[in-house]
XYZ file of C-alpha atoms in Angstrom:
422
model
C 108.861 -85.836 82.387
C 108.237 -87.112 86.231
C 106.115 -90.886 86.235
C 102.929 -90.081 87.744
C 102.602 -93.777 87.346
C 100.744 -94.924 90.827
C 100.210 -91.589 91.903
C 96.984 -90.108 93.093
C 96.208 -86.068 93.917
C 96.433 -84.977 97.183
C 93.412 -85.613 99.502
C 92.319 -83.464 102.385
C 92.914 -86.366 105.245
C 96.375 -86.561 103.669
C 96.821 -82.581 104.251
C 96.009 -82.641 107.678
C 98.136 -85.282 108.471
C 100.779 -82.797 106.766
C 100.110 -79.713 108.352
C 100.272 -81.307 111.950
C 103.953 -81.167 110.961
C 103.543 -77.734 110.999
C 102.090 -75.992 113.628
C 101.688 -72.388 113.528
C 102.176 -70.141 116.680
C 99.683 -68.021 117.722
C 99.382 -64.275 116.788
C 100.392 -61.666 119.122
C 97.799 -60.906 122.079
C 98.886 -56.777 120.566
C 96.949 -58.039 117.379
C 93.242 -57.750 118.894
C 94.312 -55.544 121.118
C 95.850 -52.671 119.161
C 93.049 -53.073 116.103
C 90.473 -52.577 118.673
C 92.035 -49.710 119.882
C 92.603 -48.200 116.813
C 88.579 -49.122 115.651
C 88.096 -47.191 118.910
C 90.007 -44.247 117.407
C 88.508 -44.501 113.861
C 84.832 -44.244 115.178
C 85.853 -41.182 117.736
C 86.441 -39.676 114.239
C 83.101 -40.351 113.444
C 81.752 -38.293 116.115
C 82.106 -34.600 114.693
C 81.370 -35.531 110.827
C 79.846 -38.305 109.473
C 81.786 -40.666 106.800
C 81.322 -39.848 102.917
C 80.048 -42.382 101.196
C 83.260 -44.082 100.586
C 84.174 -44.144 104.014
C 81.074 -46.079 104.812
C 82.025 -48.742 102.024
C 85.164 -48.417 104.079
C 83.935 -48.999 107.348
C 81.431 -51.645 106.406
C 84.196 -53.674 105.363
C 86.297 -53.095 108.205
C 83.303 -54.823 110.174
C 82.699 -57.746 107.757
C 84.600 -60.931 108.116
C 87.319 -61.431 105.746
C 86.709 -63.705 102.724
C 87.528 -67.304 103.275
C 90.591 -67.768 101.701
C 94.354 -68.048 101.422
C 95.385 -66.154 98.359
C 92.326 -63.798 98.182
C 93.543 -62.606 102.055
C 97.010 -61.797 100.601
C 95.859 -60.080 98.043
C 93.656 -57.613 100.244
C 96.586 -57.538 102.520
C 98.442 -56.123 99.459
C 95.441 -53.936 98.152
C 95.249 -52.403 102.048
C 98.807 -52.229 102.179
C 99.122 -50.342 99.246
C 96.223 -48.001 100.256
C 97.841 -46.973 102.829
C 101.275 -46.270 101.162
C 99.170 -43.864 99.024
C 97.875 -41.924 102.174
C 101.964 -42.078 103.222
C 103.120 -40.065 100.366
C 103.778 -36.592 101.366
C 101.983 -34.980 98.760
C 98.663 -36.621 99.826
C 99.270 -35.893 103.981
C 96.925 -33.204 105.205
C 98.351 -29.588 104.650
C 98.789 -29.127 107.908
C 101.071 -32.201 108.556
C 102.517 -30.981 104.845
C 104.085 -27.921 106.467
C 103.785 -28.441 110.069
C 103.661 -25.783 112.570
C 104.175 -26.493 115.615
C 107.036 -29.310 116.905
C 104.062 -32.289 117.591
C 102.686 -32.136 114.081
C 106.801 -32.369 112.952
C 107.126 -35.507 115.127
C 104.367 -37.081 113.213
C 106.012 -35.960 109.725
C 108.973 -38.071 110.921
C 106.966 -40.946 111.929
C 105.049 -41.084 109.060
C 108.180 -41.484 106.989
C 108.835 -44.147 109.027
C 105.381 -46.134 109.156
C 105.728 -45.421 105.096
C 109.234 -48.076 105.318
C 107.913 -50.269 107.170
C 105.013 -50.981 104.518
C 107.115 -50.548 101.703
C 109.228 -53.696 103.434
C 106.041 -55.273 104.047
C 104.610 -55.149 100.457
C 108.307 -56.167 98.963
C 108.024 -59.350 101.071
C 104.668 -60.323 100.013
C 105.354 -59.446 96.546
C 108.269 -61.423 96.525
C 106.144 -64.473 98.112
C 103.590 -64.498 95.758
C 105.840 -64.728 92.896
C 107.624 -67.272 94.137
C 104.824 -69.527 94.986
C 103.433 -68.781 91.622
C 106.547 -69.497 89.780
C 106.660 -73.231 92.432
C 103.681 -73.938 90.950
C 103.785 -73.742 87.538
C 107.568 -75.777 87.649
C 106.013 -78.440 89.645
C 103.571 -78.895 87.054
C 105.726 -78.841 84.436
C 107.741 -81.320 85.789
C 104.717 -83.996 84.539
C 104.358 -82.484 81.370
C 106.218 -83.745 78.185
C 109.560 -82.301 77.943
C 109.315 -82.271 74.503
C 107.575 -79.055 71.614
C 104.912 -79.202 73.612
C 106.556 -78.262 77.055
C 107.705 -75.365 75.353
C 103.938 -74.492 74.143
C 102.834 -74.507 77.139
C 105.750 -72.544 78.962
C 105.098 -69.758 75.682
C 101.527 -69.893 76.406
C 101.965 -69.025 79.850
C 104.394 -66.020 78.887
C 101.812 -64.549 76.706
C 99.104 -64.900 79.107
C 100.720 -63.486 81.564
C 101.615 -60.534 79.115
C 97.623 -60.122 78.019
C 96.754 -59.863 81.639
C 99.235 -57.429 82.659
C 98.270 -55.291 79.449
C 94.684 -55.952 80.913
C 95.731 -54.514 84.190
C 97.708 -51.524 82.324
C 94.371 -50.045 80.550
C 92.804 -50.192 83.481
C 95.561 -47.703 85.459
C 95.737 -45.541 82.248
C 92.176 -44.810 82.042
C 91.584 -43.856 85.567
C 90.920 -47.388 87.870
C 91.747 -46.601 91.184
C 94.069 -49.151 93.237
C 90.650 -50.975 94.247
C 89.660 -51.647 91.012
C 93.380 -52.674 89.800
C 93.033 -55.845 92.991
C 89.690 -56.182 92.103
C 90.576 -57.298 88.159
C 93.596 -59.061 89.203
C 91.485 -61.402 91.451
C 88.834 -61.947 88.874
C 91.530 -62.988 86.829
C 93.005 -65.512 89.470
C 89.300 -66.760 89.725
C 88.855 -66.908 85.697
C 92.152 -69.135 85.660
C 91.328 -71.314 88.225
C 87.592 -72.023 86.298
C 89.209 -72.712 83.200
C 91.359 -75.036 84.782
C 89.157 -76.676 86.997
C 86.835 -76.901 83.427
C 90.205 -78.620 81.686
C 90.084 -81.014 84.913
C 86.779 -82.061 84.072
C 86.973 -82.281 80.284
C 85.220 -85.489 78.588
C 84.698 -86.877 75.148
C 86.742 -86.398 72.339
C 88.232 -83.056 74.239
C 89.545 -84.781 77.181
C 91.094 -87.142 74.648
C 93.000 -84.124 73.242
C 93.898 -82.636 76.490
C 95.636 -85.836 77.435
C 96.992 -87.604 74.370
C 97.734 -85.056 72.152
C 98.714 -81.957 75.097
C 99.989 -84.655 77.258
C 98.402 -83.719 80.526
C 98.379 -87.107 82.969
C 94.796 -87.527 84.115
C 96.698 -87.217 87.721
C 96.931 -83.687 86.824
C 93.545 -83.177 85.379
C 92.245 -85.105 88.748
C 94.279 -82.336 91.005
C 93.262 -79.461 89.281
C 89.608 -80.485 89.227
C 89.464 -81.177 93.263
C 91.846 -79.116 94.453
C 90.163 -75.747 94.892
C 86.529 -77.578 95.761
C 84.886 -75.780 98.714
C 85.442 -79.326 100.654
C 88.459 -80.102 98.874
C 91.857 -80.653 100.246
C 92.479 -77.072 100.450
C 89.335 -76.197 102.376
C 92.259 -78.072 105.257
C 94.635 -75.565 104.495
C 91.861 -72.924 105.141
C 90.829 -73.941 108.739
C 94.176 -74.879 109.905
C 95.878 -71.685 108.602
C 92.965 -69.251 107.699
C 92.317 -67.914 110.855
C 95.647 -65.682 111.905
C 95.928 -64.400 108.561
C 91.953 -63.257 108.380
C 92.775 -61.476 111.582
C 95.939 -59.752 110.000
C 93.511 -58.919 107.047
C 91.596 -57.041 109.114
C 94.178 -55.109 111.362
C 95.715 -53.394 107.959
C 92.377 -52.557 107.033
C 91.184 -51.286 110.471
C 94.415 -49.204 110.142
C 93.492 -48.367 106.617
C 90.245 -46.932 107.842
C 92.074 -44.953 110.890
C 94.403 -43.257 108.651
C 91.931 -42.484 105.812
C 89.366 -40.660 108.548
C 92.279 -38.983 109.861
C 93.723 -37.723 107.105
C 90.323 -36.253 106.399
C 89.696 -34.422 109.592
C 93.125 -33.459 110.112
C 91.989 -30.086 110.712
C 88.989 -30.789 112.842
C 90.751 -33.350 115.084
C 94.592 -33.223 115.335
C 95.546 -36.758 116.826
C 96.918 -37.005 120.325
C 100.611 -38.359 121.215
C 98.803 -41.478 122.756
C 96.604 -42.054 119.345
C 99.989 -42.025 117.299
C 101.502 -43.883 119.600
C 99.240 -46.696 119.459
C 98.919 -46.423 115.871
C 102.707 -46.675 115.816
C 102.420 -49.638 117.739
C 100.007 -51.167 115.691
C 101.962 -50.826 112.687
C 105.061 -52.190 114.002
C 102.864 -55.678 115.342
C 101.149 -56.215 112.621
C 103.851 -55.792 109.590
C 106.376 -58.193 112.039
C 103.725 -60.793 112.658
C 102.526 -60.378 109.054
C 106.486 -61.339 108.262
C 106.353 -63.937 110.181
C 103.167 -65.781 108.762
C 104.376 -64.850 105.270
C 108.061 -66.826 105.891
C 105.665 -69.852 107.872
C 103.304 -70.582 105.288
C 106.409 -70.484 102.355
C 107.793 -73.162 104.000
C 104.545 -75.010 104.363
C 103.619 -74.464 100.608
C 107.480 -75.276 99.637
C 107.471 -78.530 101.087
C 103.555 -80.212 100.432
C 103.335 -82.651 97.435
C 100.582 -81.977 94.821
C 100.910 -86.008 94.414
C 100.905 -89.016 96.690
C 101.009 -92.844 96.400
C 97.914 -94.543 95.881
C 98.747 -96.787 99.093
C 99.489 -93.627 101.377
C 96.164 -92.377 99.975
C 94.756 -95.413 101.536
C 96.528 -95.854 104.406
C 96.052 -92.083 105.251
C 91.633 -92.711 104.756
C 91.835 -96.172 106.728
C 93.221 -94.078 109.683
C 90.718 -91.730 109.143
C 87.727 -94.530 109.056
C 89.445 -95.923 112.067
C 88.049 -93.219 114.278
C 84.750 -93.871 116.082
C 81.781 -91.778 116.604
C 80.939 -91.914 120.756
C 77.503 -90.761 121.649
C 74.890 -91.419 124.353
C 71.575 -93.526 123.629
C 69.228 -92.263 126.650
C 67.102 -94.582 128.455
C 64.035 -94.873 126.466
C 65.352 -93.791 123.161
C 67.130 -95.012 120.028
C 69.544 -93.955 118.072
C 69.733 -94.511 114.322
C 72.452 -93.739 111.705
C 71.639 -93.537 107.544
C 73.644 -94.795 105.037
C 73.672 -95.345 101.362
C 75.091 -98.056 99.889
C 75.795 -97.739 95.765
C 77.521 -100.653 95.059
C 75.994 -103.996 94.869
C 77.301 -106.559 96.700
C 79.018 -104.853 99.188
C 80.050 -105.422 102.999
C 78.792 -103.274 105.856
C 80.782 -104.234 108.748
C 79.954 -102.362 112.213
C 80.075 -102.845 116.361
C 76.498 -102.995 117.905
C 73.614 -103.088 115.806
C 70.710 -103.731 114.314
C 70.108 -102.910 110.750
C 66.868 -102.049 108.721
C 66.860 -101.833 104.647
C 64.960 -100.430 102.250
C 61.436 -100.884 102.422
C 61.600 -101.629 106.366
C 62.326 -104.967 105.297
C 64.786 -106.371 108.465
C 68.258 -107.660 107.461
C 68.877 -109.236 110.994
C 66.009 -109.636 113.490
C 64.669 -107.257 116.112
C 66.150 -108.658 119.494
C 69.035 -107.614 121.778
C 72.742 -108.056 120.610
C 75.956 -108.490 122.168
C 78.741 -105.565 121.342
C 81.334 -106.513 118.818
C 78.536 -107.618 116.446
C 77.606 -107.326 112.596
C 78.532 -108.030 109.782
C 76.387 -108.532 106.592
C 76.162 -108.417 102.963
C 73.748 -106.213 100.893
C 71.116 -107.635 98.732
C 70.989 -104.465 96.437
C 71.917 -100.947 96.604
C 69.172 -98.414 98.751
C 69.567 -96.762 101.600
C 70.567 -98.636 104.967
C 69.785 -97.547 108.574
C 71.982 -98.888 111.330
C 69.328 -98.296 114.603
C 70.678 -98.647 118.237
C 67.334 -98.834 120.666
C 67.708 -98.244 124.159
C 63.637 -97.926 124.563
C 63.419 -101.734 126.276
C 65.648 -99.523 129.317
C 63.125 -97.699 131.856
C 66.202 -95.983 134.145
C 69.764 -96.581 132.172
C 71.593 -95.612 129.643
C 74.040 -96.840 127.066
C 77.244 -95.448 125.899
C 77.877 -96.156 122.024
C 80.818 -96.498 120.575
C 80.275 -97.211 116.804
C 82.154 -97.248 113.448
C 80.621 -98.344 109.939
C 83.083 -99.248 107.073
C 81.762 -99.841 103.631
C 83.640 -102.587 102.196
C 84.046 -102.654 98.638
C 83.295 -106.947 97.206
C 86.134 -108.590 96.101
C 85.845 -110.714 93.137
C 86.999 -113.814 91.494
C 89.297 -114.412 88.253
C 86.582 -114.691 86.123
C 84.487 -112.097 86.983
C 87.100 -109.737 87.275
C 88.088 -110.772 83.604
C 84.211 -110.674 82.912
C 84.512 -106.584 84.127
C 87.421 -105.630 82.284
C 86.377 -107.354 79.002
């Protein structure tokens, strides 16, 4: 079992210092390019019949913005991709392209055998990557668990979960669910997890108690999985810095998803033209290779980020943070004010300009002009604080303010210390 002695879970200024190690290039200028086109094509479609109802559900999501998330995005990249292998399969092409008659509709044939590999590749590889990452997981965690019967609980109680939801995802197939509805229930059961663990994380009284004496889980590890999925949380960093490319790939496979599905329907009606399956072509080919290529950046990235730090690089990484200042402009005439609460009592509020008005308007420091480089003071009581910068004394000029507030925590002696802890 690893110490997690003097370890704290990873925090989101931390993450960002991390993933400035890793920047990732930017998608293809073909990306937006060849999904626009091949919107373009999908709504020509449109022209001569109007969509079914499922085509509209169809449509309307190819329109939407994806969801705003890592591992739901793969797993729509994997529902699309899949959609699309079903169109692929020769028994579910038009009849037309089925027997083709004529040496254009044969070409296509060919090309849709080939389209149909490069997906199957596609979907291996993010199969594969999913696992994998899974599997990362779940070792790294055990790694802080006891290596003892208990270990071996847990590892069991993982195998027969995992068999339960499978069997879950089994019934649903067997009595009809359509390929939709089998990434729809493995999602909610993603989501279900991740409450139950976030719940765990958060567990008090006599049940946290249980969860961490008698299960053995370090509060480190309840503290991680509590945070870690928080819509602000140290993966929210993850999100911004990397959500972006892959939301865009999300919706290229569905935009060609929606091309194919039209097509197939109106295959009749509106026999595609060497420059449509060209392009579509095209679009295939940029989209599974710069799919790859996210997939093999972002297993690196994953394979290499802690799930624990030090308690001092915690620090260290927050002081840089809070060394940052805020630069604005106080007009002539105006003032500028900044809120703050302060929880603890007897704390320090240390700051660069200022003047500084408490609860109950009552003035810390007086109302007259101050030098830069100014201010510090200690807090009478906890409230709410407002640091005010007034420029209204100035008729024609203005200020430029460069400002920075740090909360500093009071430091206390031997025997109130021992007084706390007793």
């Amino acid at each position: 079992m690893a110490s997690t002695e003097g370890l704290v879970p990873i925090t989101r200024t931390f993450l960002a210092s991390y993933y400035d190690k890793y920047p990732f290039d930017p998608l293809s200028d073909d990306v937006s390019r060849l999904s626009f086109e091949i919107r373009s094509f999908a709504q020509d479609l449109l022209q001569g019949l109007p969509p079914t109802q499922g085509e509209s559900l169809l449509i309307q999501e190819a329109d939407s913005q994806p969801p705003h998330k890592i591992d739901e995005n793969m797993w729509k990249n994997r529902e699309h991709i899949e959609e699309i292998l079903f169109l692929l399969e020769r028994s579910h092409w038009p009849p037309l392209l089925q027997q083709p008659s004529t040496s254009e509709v044969a070409e296509f044939a060919t090309i849709c055998g080939r389209l149909k590999d490069k997906f199957q590749r596609i979907l291996r590889i993010l199969a594969s990557f999913q696992s994998r990452n899974s599997e990362r997981v779940f070792n790294t965690v055990m790694t802080y668990m006891p290596q003892d019967f208990r270990g071996t609980l847990i590892k069991q109680q993982k195998e027969r979960s995992e068999r339960n939801k499978q069997a879950e995802v089994d019934a649903l197939v067997n009595s009809g669910g359509s390929i939709h509805d089998r990434y729809a229930l493995l999602w909610k059961q993603q989501m279900d997890r991740r409450r139950q663990l976030a719940q765990l994380g958060a567990a008090t009284g006599v049940y946290k108690t249980l969860v961490k004496y008698l299960v053995g889980v370090p509060q480190v590890l309840l503290d991680f999985i509590r945070q870690i999925n928080d819509d602000d949380g140290p993966m929210e960093e993850q999100r911004q810095r990397y959500g972006p490319p892959l939301y865009n790939l999300t919706k290229t496979v569905l935009i060609i998803r929606l091309f194919l599905s039209l097509a197939w329907q109106r295959f009749e009606a509106f026999k595609l033209n060497r420059h449509q399956i060209s392009v579509l072509e095209e679009a295939v080919d940029v989209y599974t290779s710069e799919f790859e290529r996210f997939i093999n950046f972002i297993s690196e990235v994953f394979a290499n980020s802690p799930f624990f730090i030090s308690a001092e690089d915690a620090s260290m990484f927050e002081t840089r943070k809070s060394d940052e200042y805020n630069e604005i402009t106080v007009p002539a005439g105006k003032s500028y004010e900044v809120s703050l609460a302060v929880e603890s009592i007897n704390s320090y509020i240390a700051w660069d300009f200022s003047l500084v008005q408490g609860k109950m308007n009552m003035l810390i420091l007086p109302y007259r002009r101050y030098e830069s480089d100014q201010g510090n003071f200690s807090t009478c009581m906890a409230g709410h604080y407002k640091l005010i910068w007034d420029n209204s004394y100035s008729t024609f000029f203005k200020k430029a303010l460069r400002y920075k507030v740090d909360c500093i925590p009071p430091v206390l002696d031997s025997a109130e210390s021992n007084e706390v802890e007793g």
